Amino acid sequence: DQGESGPVTSPGGCVYITRPPLDQGTPMQDQHTSPPAVDLRGVTKRFGAVTAVDRLDLTIRSGEFFTMLGASGCGKTTTLRLIAGFDLPTEGQILISGQDVSEVPAYQRPVHTVFQSYALFPHMTILDNVAFPLKVRRLTRAEQRDRAMAALDMVQMGGLADRRPAQLSGGQQQRAALARALVSEPAVILLDEPLGALDLKLRKEMQHELKEMQRRLGITFVFVTHDQEEALTLSDRIALMQGGRIIQLDTPANLYNAPNTLYAASFIGETNLIPARVVGHDNGTGLVEALGRTRRIEGLAAPAGSAVTLALRPERIRREAGGEGPEGRLVGIDFIGTDLRLTYALADGSRMVVREQNRGTTIPRIGETARLGHDDDDLHIFTT
Ligand code: ATP
């Protein structure tokens, strides 16, 4: 199973300091009885000299909210298009609900794609838009209407069935596009940055609705985004992609708390990256010099003299009056409402960001000094 990353050494060259048990994720309702919703086996897609997707093996469980996350150009949209059948793989096999669909054209695959652009027909009412897939399948007019109305009710749009797309807000149009996806009861709904065109507040509301709807209906969602916060909020599991490959496939909690590469640590959330050096070993435990003291790191194989990077999340750092933490001088304050984001300058000139909840206590002043305390357990070490 690719879902849960191991806690010790990864091919990416990272070693974790001892970790608490990893989050295993929410069990899917029928993951042991039904075939996977989507199974990619050795899938490669090349466009001329560009390898957009590179030997991808990926199993998406039935009923899960699965997200492909990554920077622009990492291959997430291409992977989605391969599942949809809009593109064909150069190599490899694609199965949907256990059936090999490699040779099946897009319109016959049991999937429906929702795009950022909604792709609604402007001259048709919302009801006709939603009923359209059923019209293509030649259902009776009464069936088309009943099922389209039921799908619109699912997204709280029953009252707007007679409007045209131009008479709806962006959020309402996206709900209509979702209703059109739901109406044909596909095994899998593919969503390509579906909330990308919405303003931030509406986007947050729609995230909530989307997640709630997916849980209620139990349909497999395969979601593409470059927004890591959206991915963490919505997903049962996330595939973090880079260069056409998955570099970590995990639950949101594991991806955030136990990133397996420096790339994952810096892509997901904010993190302080601290340059450090291996100074020796003691009975299999690595000794690493960082932030003014030597730390013992279990299982660290990198030889003495190697440069390593430590990653430390801002919310794991405590401002203290004394202690062993490095001393910092406050040089920046971002007031975020729920949180304070404090930037400290250390003696060596580097910066360290500290994040703490706004509990209504006095905000520290620029120029104040503090010891920046942290637990060694919260450090992640990366050897590359
Ligand atoms: P974005 O978030 O910008 O949409 P993405 O992660 O979805 O990025 P893809 O669209 O899958 O990335 O593209 C992956 C790589 O394949 C990129 O280098 C892209 O330029 C290339 N690519 C995608 N489609 C084509 C195409 N039709 N012809 C040539 N190259 C393509």
Tab-separated table of C-alpha atoms and ligand atoms in Angstrom:
chain	number	residue	atom	x	y	z
A	1	ASP	CA	0.000	0.000	0.000
A	2	GLN	CA	1.420	3.365	-0.987
A	3	GLY	CA	-0.756	5.317	1.427
A	4	GLU	CA	1.387	5.445	4.529
A	5	SER	CA	4.980	6.489	4.307
A	6	GLY	CA	7.536	4.732	6.447
A	7	PRO	CA	8.958	6.601	9.389
A	8	VAL	CA	12.668	6.021	8.888
A	9	THR	CA	14.707	6.456	5.713
A	10	SER	CA	13.361	7.304	2.283
A	11	PRO	CA	15.042	7.073	-1.111
A	12	GLY	CA	14.907	10.886	-1.165
A	13	GLY	CA	17.624	10.836	1.462
A	14	CYS	CA	15.620	11.948	4.474
A	15	VAL	CA	15.848	10.543	7.932
A	16	TYR	CA	13.270	11.364	10.545
A	17	ILE	CA	13.997	11.814	14.149
A	18	THR	CA	11.742	9.360	16.089
A	19	ARG	CA	8.146	10.077	15.252
A	20	PRO	CA	4.815	9.374	16.922
A	21	PRO	CA	2.556	6.847	15.127
A	22	LEU	CA	1.538	8.083	11.717
A	23	ASP	CA	-2.008	8.964	10.820
A	24	GLN	CA	-3.483	6.065	8.873
A	25	GLY	CA	-6.282	8.145	7.365
A	26	THR	CA	-10.030	7.635	7.408
A	27	PRO	CA	-10.865	4.112	6.288
A	28	MET	CA	-12.895	4.194	3.088
A	29	GLN	CA	-16.281	2.593	3.335
A	30	ASP	CA	-15.646	-0.358	1.059
A	31	GLN	CA	-11.966	-0.330	0.336
A	32	HIS	CA	-11.580	-4.051	1.089
A	33	THR	CA	-14.527	-5.294	-0.953
A	34	SER	CA	-14.724	-3.193	-4.105
A	35	PRO	CA	-11.945	-2.745	-6.654
A	36	PRO	CA	-10.048	0.546	-6.585
A	37	ALA	CA	-11.882	3.431	-8.214
A	38	VAL	CA	-8.829	4.186	-10.348
A	39	ASP	CA	-5.691	2.170	-10.886
A	40	LEU	CA	-2.787	3.527	-12.933
A	41	ARG	CA	-0.118	0.968	-13.744
A	42	GLY	CA	3.195	2.182	-15.102
A	43	VAL	CA	1.566	5.130	-16.856
A	44	THR	CA	3.813	7.450	-18.863
A	45	LYS	CA	2.715	10.359	-21.028
A	46	ARG	CA	5.170	12.080	-23.311
A	47	PHE	CA	4.497	15.141	-25.463
A	48	GLY	CA	7.437	15.116	-27.880
A	49	ALA	CA	10.523	15.572	-25.725
A	50	VAL	CA	8.511	16.438	-22.568
A	51	THR	CA	7.658	13.620	-20.163
A	52	ALA	CA	4.567	15.020	-18.449
A	53	VAL	CA	3.798	11.831	-16.476
A	54	ASP	CA	6.602	9.455	-15.686
A	55	ARG	CA	5.948	5.745	-14.907
A	56	LEU	CA	3.133	6.465	-12.498
A	57	ASP	CA	1.705	3.697	-10.308
A	58	LEU	CA	-1.301	4.961	-8.407
A	59	THR	CA	-4.280	3.338	-6.703
A	60	ILE	CA	-7.231	5.555	-5.763
A	61	ARG	CA	-9.652	3.867	-3.393
A	62	SER	CA	-13.362	3.742	-3.943
A	63	GLY	CA	-15.134	6.529	-2.034
A	64	GLU	CA	-12.095	8.601	-1.239
A	65	PHE	CA	-11.447	12.285	-1.756
A	66	PHE	CA	-8.115	12.061	-3.514
A	67	THR	CA	-6.050	15.090	-4.452
A	68	MET	CA	-3.161	15.561	-6.834
A	69	LEU	CA	-1.133	18.513	-5.629
A	70	GLY	CA	1.951	20.164	-7.035
A	71	ALA	CA	3.512	23.203	-8.634
A	72	SER	CA	2.621	24.260	-12.162
A	73	GLY	CA	3.849	21.774	-14.752
A	74	CYS	CA	4.258	18.798	-12.364
A	75	GLY	CA	1.851	16.663	-14.408
A	76	LYS	CA	-1.339	16.701	-12.355
A	77	THR	CA	-3.686	17.912	-15.101
A	78	THR	CA	-2.184	15.463	-17.572
A	79	THR	CA	-2.804	12.616	-15.096
A	80	LEU	CA	-6.418	13.724	-14.736
A	81	ARG	CA	-6.844	13.936	-18.516
A	82	LEU	CA	-5.441	10.424	-18.880
A	83	ILE	CA	-8.009	9.105	-16.388
A	84	ALA	CA	-10.757	11.021	-18.228
A	85	GLY	CA	-9.606	9.672	-21.590
A	86	PHE	CA	-8.949	13.125	-23.130
A	87	ASP	CA	-5.343	12.009	-23.624
A	88	LEU	CA	-4.033	8.487	-24.126
A	89	PRO	CA	-0.959	7.225	-22.271
A	90	THR	CA	2.271	6.650	-24.163
A	91	GLU	CA	2.810	3.589	-21.966
A	92	GLY	CA	0.933	1.823	-19.210
A	93	GLN	CA	-2.549	0.767	-18.271
A	94	ILE	CA	-5.537	2.570	-16.705
A	95	LEU	CA	-8.312	0.751	-14.841
A	96	ILE	CA	-11.512	2.316	-13.548
A	97	SER	CA	-13.554	0.250	-11.063
A	98	GLY	CA	-11.465	-2.774	-12.053
A	99	GLN	CA	-12.123	-2.450	-15.815
A	100	ASP	CA	-9.262	-1.712	-18.196
A	101	VAL	CA	-10.333	1.485	-19.976
A	102	SER	CA	-7.075	2.065	-21.855
A	103	GLU	CA	-8.938	1.557	-25.161
A	104	VAL	CA	-12.261	3.114	-24.083
A	105	PRO	CA	-13.031	6.605	-25.465
A	106	ALA	CA	-13.607	9.465	-23.026
A	107	TYR	CA	-17.383	9.637	-23.483
A	108	GLN	CA	-17.800	5.980	-22.582
A	109	ARG	CA	-15.730	6.054	-19.390
A	110	PRO	CA	-17.669	6.025	-16.077
A	111	VAL	CA	-16.182	9.377	-15.058
A	112	HIS	CA	-17.240	13.008	-15.306
A	113	THR	CA	-14.921	15.998	-15.341
A	114	VAL	CA	-15.652	19.350	-13.712
A	115	PHE	CA	-13.478	22.185	-15.012
A	116	GLN	CA	-12.515	25.509	-13.503
A	117	SER	CA	-14.319	27.218	-16.393
A	118	TYR	CA	-17.629	25.422	-15.554
A	119	ALA	CA	-18.156	24.693	-19.283
A	120	LEU	CA	-21.908	25.317	-19.119
A	121	PHE	CA	-23.859	25.930	-22.352
A	122	PRO	CA	-24.762	29.647	-22.221
A	123	HIS	CA	-27.943	29.403	-24.299
A	124	MET	CA	-29.520	26.652	-22.170
A	125	THR	CA	-31.250	26.885	-18.804
A	126	ILE	CA	-29.484	25.365	-15.816
A	127	LEU	CA	-32.002	22.513	-15.836
A	128	ASP	CA	-31.231	21.733	-19.494
A	129	ASN	CA	-27.501	21.989	-18.842
A	130	VAL	CA	-27.732	19.479	-16.017
A	131	ALA	CA	-30.055	17.200	-17.983
A	132	PHE	CA	-27.771	17.272	-21.026
A	133	PRO	CA	-25.788	14.069	-20.277
A	134	LEU	CA	-29.109	12.234	-19.868
A	135	LYS	CA	-30.411	13.645	-23.163
A	136	VAL	CA	-27.300	12.287	-24.877
A	137	ARG	CA	-28.096	8.918	-23.342
A	138	ARG	CA	-31.680	9.218	-24.670
A	139	LEU	CA	-33.535	8.966	-21.387
A	140	THR	CA	-37.188	10.032	-21.540
A	141	ARG	CA	-37.936	13.749	-21.014
A	142	ALA	CA	-39.629	12.994	-17.687
A	143	GLU	CA	-36.625	11.007	-16.449
A	144	GLN	CA	-34.238	13.726	-17.610
A	145	ARG	CA	-36.215	16.342	-15.699
A	146	ASP	CA	-36.645	14.312	-12.505
A	147	ARG	CA	-33.020	13.311	-12.285
A	148	ALA	CA	-31.709	16.761	-13.194
A	149	MET	CA	-33.948	18.342	-10.530
A	150	ALA	CA	-32.738	15.785	-7.960
A	151	ALA	CA	-29.105	16.610	-8.823
A	152	LEU	CA	-29.816	20.347	-8.576
A	153	ASP	CA	-31.442	19.810	-5.179
A	154	MET	CA	-28.287	18.006	-4.026
A	155	VAL	CA	-26.314	21.201	-4.602
A	156	GLN	CA	-29.086	23.472	-3.258
A	157	MET	CA	-29.845	24.868	-6.699
A	158	GLY	CA	-33.392	23.572	-7.241
A	159	GLY	CA	-34.804	27.106	-7.052
A	160	LEU	CA	-32.589	28.394	-9.890
A	161	ALA	CA	-33.292	25.664	-12.453
A	162	ASP	CA	-34.870	28.025	-14.997
A	163	ARG	CA	-32.042	30.569	-15.083
A	164	ARG	CA	-29.326	30.741	-17.689
A	165	PRO	CA	-25.627	30.539	-16.678
A	166	ALA	CA	-25.073	34.306	-17.164
A	167	GLN	CA	-27.770	34.967	-14.540
A	168	LEU	CA	-25.838	33.061	-11.857
A	169	SER	CA	-22.862	33.923	-9.660
A	170	GLY	CA	-19.565	32.061	-10.075
A	171	GLY	CA	-20.301	29.831	-7.086
A	172	GLN	CA	-23.774	29.002	-8.403
A	173	GLN	CA	-22.389	28.174	-11.844
A	174	GLN	CA	-19.850	25.856	-10.254
A	175	ARG	CA	-22.640	24.160	-8.289
A	176	ALA	CA	-24.571	23.696	-11.535
A	177	ALA	CA	-21.464	22.149	-13.113
A	178	LEU	CA	-21.271	19.788	-10.144
A	179	ALA	CA	-24.944	18.870	-10.508
A	180	ARG	CA	-24.251	18.010	-14.154
A	181	ALA	CA	-21.424	15.755	-12.965
A	182	LEU	CA	-23.636	14.066	-10.368
A	183	VAL	CA	-26.607	13.489	-12.678
A	184	SER	CA	-25.105	10.588	-14.565
A	185	GLU	CA	-23.931	8.896	-11.339
A	186	PRO	CA	-20.352	8.349	-12.471
A	187	ALA	CA	-17.999	6.064	-10.535
A	188	VAL	CA	-15.493	8.890	-10.320
A	189	ILE	CA	-15.766	12.671	-10.537
A	190	LEU	CA	-12.609	14.387	-11.765
A	191	LEU	CA	-12.223	17.992	-10.686
A	192	ASP	CA	-9.607	20.209	-12.312
A	193	GLU	CA	-9.021	23.269	-10.084
A	194	PRO	CA	-12.816	23.624	-9.852
A	195	LEU	CA	-12.681	26.461	-7.315
A	196	GLY	CA	-9.863	28.384	-8.993
A	197	ALA	CA	-12.103	31.093	-10.453
A	198	LEU	CA	-13.866	31.942	-7.183
A	199	ASP	CA	-12.927	34.696	-4.745
A	200	LEU	CA	-11.351	33.606	-1.483
A	201	LYS	CA	-14.436	33.707	0.753
A	202	LEU	CA	-16.645	31.847	-1.703
A	203	ARG	CA	-13.846	29.417	-2.362
A	204	LYS	CA	-13.708	28.522	1.351
A	205	GLU	CA	-17.493	28.058	1.451
A	206	MET	CA	-17.436	25.867	-1.653
A	207	GLN	CA	-14.578	23.779	-0.216
A	208	HIS	CA	-16.747	23.008	2.763
A	209	GLU	CA	-19.750	22.164	0.586
A	210	LEU	CA	-17.718	20.012	-1.760
A	211	LYS	CA	-16.280	17.971	1.083
A	212	GLU	CA	-19.658	17.578	2.769
A	213	MET	CA	-21.274	16.488	-0.499
A	214	GLN	CA	-18.531	14.000	-1.283
A	215	ARG	CA	-18.892	12.402	2.180
A	216	ARG	CA	-22.659	12.265	1.934
A	217	LEU	CA	-22.733	10.732	-1.558
A	218	GLY	CA	-19.672	8.503	-1.134
A	219	ILE	CA	-18.548	9.184	-4.734
A	220	THR	CA	-14.820	9.031	-5.473
A	221	PHE	CA	-13.452	12.522	-6.116
A	222	VAL	CA	-10.132	13.000	-7.877
A	223	PHE	CA	-9.211	16.616	-7.368
A	224	VAL	CA	-6.397	18.666	-8.881
A	225	THR	CA	-5.043	21.791	-7.219
A	226	HIS	CA	-1.847	23.733	-6.720
A	227	ASP	CA	-3.245	25.178	-3.473
A	228	GLN	CA	-1.763	23.215	-0.600
A	229	GLU	CA	-4.171	24.568	1.991
A	230	GLU	CA	-7.128	23.481	-0.126
A	231	ALA	CA	-5.582	20.032	-0.541
A	232	LEU	CA	-4.997	19.647	3.211
A	233	THR	CA	-8.536	20.771	4.037
A	234	LEU	CA	-10.408	18.558	1.596
A	235	SER	CA	-8.535	15.347	1.041
A	236	ASP	CA	-8.496	11.863	2.504
A	237	ARG	CA	-5.146	11.390	0.768
A	238	ILE	CA	-2.877	13.618	-1.274
A	239	ALA	CA	-0.373	12.737	-3.986
A	240	LEU	CA	2.321	15.405	-4.022
A	241	MET	CA	3.763	15.478	-7.544
A	242	GLN	CA	6.979	16.818	-9.018
A	243	GLY	CA	8.360	16.242	-12.504
A	244	GLY	CA	5.615	13.805	-13.524
A	245	ARG	CA	6.164	11.567	-10.494
A	246	ILE	CA	4.548	11.220	-7.090
A	247	ILE	CA	7.053	12.145	-4.422
A	248	GLN	CA	4.788	11.486	-1.447
A	249	LEU	CA	1.359	9.888	-1.253
A	250	ASP	CA	-0.102	10.326	2.162
A	251	THR	CA	-2.832	11.619	4.437
A	252	PRO	CA	-2.853	15.397	4.910
A	253	ALA	CA	-1.613	14.984	8.504
A	254	ASN	CA	1.340	12.812	7.488
A	255	LEU	CA	2.271	15.044	4.591
A	256	TYR	CA	2.374	18.024	6.944
A	257	ASN	CA	3.841	16.334	10.038
A	258	ALA	CA	6.190	13.858	8.361
A	259	PRO	CA	7.272	15.178	4.947
A	260	ASN	CA	9.621	12.685	3.301
A	261	THR	CA	11.691	15.169	1.299
A	262	LEU	CA	12.902	18.709	1.611
A	263	TYR	CA	10.605	19.564	-1.302
A	264	ALA	CA	7.537	18.217	0.551
A	265	ALA	CA	8.569	20.020	3.739
A	266	SER	CA	8.844	23.357	1.991
A	267	PHE	CA	5.886	22.962	-0.418
A	268	ILE	CA	3.367	22.038	2.281
A	269	GLY	CA	2.886	24.880	4.760
A	270	GLU	CA	5.554	27.220	6.017
A	271	THR	CA	8.757	25.838	7.467
A	272	ASN	CA	12.095	27.128	8.761
A	273	LEU	CA	15.013	25.537	6.925
A	274	ILE	CA	18.139	25.473	9.050
A	275	PRO	CA	21.527	24.590	7.571
A	276	ALA	CA	23.399	22.096	9.786
A	277	ARG	CA	26.399	19.761	9.751
A	278	VAL	CA	27.001	16.164	10.791
A	279	VAL	CA	29.882	16.228	13.281
A	280	GLY	CA	30.154	12.526	14.085
A	281	HIS	CA	28.378	9.356	15.190
A	282	ASP	CA	27.896	7.619	18.502
A	283	ASN	CA	26.661	3.988	18.414
A	284	GLY	CA	24.562	4.508	15.261
A	285	THR	CA	23.225	7.865	16.407
A	286	GLY	CA	24.209	10.842	14.298
A	287	LEU	CA	25.524	13.970	15.972
A	288	VAL	CA	24.418	17.141	14.250
A	289	GLU	CA	25.549	20.647	15.035
A	290	ALA	CA	22.792	23.211	14.540
A	291	LEU	CA	21.581	26.400	16.199
A	292	GLY	CA	24.437	26.447	18.647
A	293	ARG	CA	24.288	22.928	20.026
A	294	THR	CA	24.812	19.295	19.137
A	295	ARG	CA	21.753	17.107	18.617
A	296	ARG	CA	21.533	13.329	18.619
A	297	ILE	CA	19.657	11.970	15.639
A	298	GLU	CA	18.746	8.300	15.564
A	299	GLY	CA	19.515	6.337	12.402
A	300	LEU	CA	21.370	9.144	10.635
A	301	ALA	CA	23.755	7.529	8.161
A	302	ALA	CA	25.241	10.634	6.506
A	303	PRO	CA	29.012	10.752	7.167
A	304	ALA	CA	30.707	13.290	9.423
A	305	GLY	CA	31.282	16.544	7.584
A	306	SER	CA	28.102	16.304	5.463
A	307	ALA	CA	25.872	19.303	5.174
A	308	VAL	CA	22.238	18.598	6.098
A	309	THR	CA	19.106	20.708	6.438
A	310	LEU	CA	16.799	20.750	9.434
A	311	ALA	CA	13.158	21.735	8.993
A	312	LEU	CA	11.187	23.195	11.875
A	313	ARG	CA	7.575	24.385	11.678
A	314	PRO	CA	6.941	27.932	12.959
A	315	GLU	CA	4.129	26.790	15.284
A	316	ARG	CA	6.463	24.348	17.062
A	317	ILE	CA	8.719	27.142	18.315
A	318	ARG	CA	8.179	28.744	21.742
A	319	ARG	CA	9.284	32.242	22.766
A	320	GLU	CA	11.059	31.862	26.087
A	321	ALA	CA	12.929	34.104	28.492
A	322	GLY	CA	15.748	31.565	28.948
A	323	GLY	CA	16.654	28.024	27.962
A	324	GLU	CA	18.767	26.369	25.277
A	325	GLY	CA	17.049	27.816	22.214
A	326	PRO	CA	18.975	30.306	20.068
A	327	GLU	CA	18.485	33.966	20.872
A	328	GLY	CA	16.561	35.980	18.330
A	329	ARG	CA	15.678	39.639	17.892
A	330	LEU	CA	12.172	40.418	16.652
A	331	VAL	CA	12.344	42.088	13.239
A	332	GLY	CA	8.856	41.534	11.813
A	333	ILE	CA	5.277	41.065	13.010
A	334	ASP	CA	2.402	39.916	10.801
A	335	PHE	CA	-0.930	40.138	12.562
A	336	ILE	CA	-3.079	37.453	10.915
A	337	GLY	CA	-6.116	37.664	13.186
A	338	THR	CA	-6.194	34.145	14.571
A	339	ASP	CA	-2.390	34.008	14.630
A	340	LEU	CA	0.710	36.106	15.053
A	341	ARG	CA	3.573	35.471	12.678
A	342	LEU	CA	6.821	36.704	14.173
A	343	THR	CA	10.122	36.928	12.311
A	344	TYR	CA	13.300	36.792	14.388
A	345	ALA	CA	16.873	37.521	13.307
A	346	LEU	CA	19.435	35.139	14.829
A	347	ALA	CA	23.039	35.998	15.705
A	348	ASP	CA	24.324	34.375	12.470
A	349	GLY	CA	22.110	36.669	10.406
A	350	SER	CA	19.555	33.963	9.501
A	351	ARG	CA	15.817	34.398	10.082
A	352	MET	CA	13.408	32.211	12.008
A	353	VAL	CA	9.641	32.461	11.794
A	354	VAL	CA	7.534	31.740	14.858
A	355	ARG	CA	3.791	31.364	14.722
A	356	GLU	CA	1.548	31.495	17.722
A	357	GLN	CA	-2.150	31.747	18.414
A	358	ASN	CA	-3.547	35.168	19.128
A	359	ARG	CA	-4.702	34.753	22.708
A	360	GLY	CA	-5.247	38.442	23.236
A	361	THR	CA	-2.071	38.874	25.250
A	362	THR	CA	0.338	41.746	24.621
A	363	ILE	CA	1.923	41.689	21.191
A	364	PRO	CA	5.738	41.703	21.456
A	365	ARG	CA	7.584	44.760	20.173
A	366	ILE	CA	10.029	45.002	17.317
A	367	GLY	CA	13.576	44.815	18.706
A	368	GLU	CA	12.648	42.606	21.683
A	369	THR	CA	14.794	39.531	22.164
A	370	ALA	CA	13.687	36.015	23.125
A	371	ARG	CA	15.046	32.491	23.264
A	372	LEU	CA	13.422	30.387	20.543
A	373	GLY	CA	12.800	27.064	22.251
A	374	HIS	CA	11.781	23.851	20.483
A	375	ASP	CA	11.759	20.082	21.006
A	376	ASP	CA	14.210	17.939	19.053
A	377	ASP	CA	11.280	15.674	18.118
A	378	ASP	CA	9.901	18.490	15.983
A	379	LEU	CA	12.995	18.721	13.809
A	380	HIS	CA	13.066	16.896	10.470
A	381	ILE	CA	16.447	16.286	8.944
A	382	PHE	CA	17.095	16.071	5.221
A	383	THR	CA	20.371	14.884	3.831
A	384	THR	CA	19.784	16.178	0.300
B	1	ATP	P1	-0.712	23.508	-14.124
B	1	ATP	O1	-0.983	23.614	-12.642
B	1	ATP	O2	0.058	24.671	-14.641
B	1	ATP	O3	-1.923	23.177	-14.911
B	1	ATP	P2	0.104	20.720	-14.209
B	1	ATP	O4	0.791	20.178	-13.007
B	1	ATP	O5	-1.317	20.386	-14.340
B	1	ATP	O6	0.323	22.284	-14.296
B	1	ATP	P3	0.448	19.551	-16.801
B	1	ATP	O7	-0.546	20.451	-17.468
B	1	ATP	O8	0.036	18.163	-16.554
B	1	ATP	O9	0.944	20.200	-15.431
B	1	ATP	O10	1.790	19.571	-17.659
B	1	ATP	C1	2.907	18.774	-17.381
B	1	ATP	C2	3.995	19.045	-18.414
B	1	ATP	O11	3.581	18.597	-19.693
B	1	ATP	C3	4.335	20.513	-18.571
B	1	ATP	O12	5.707	20.616	-18.799
B	1	ATP	C4	3.547	20.921	-19.802
B	1	ATP	O13	4.167	21.999	-20.454
B	1	ATP	C5	3.572	19.662	-20.616
B	1	ATP	N1	2.365	19.522	-21.467
B	1	ATP	C6	1.101	19.355	-21.029
B	1	ATP	N2	0.240	19.242	-22.066
B	1	ATP	C7	0.988	19.339	-23.197
B	1	ATP	C8	0.698	19.287	-24.604
B	1	ATP	N3	-0.555	19.095	-25.062
B	1	ATP	N4	1.731	19.423	-25.451
B	1	ATP	C9	3.004	19.596	-25.009
B	1	ATP	N5	3.346	19.641	-23.720
B	1	ATP	C10	2.354	19.520	-22.814
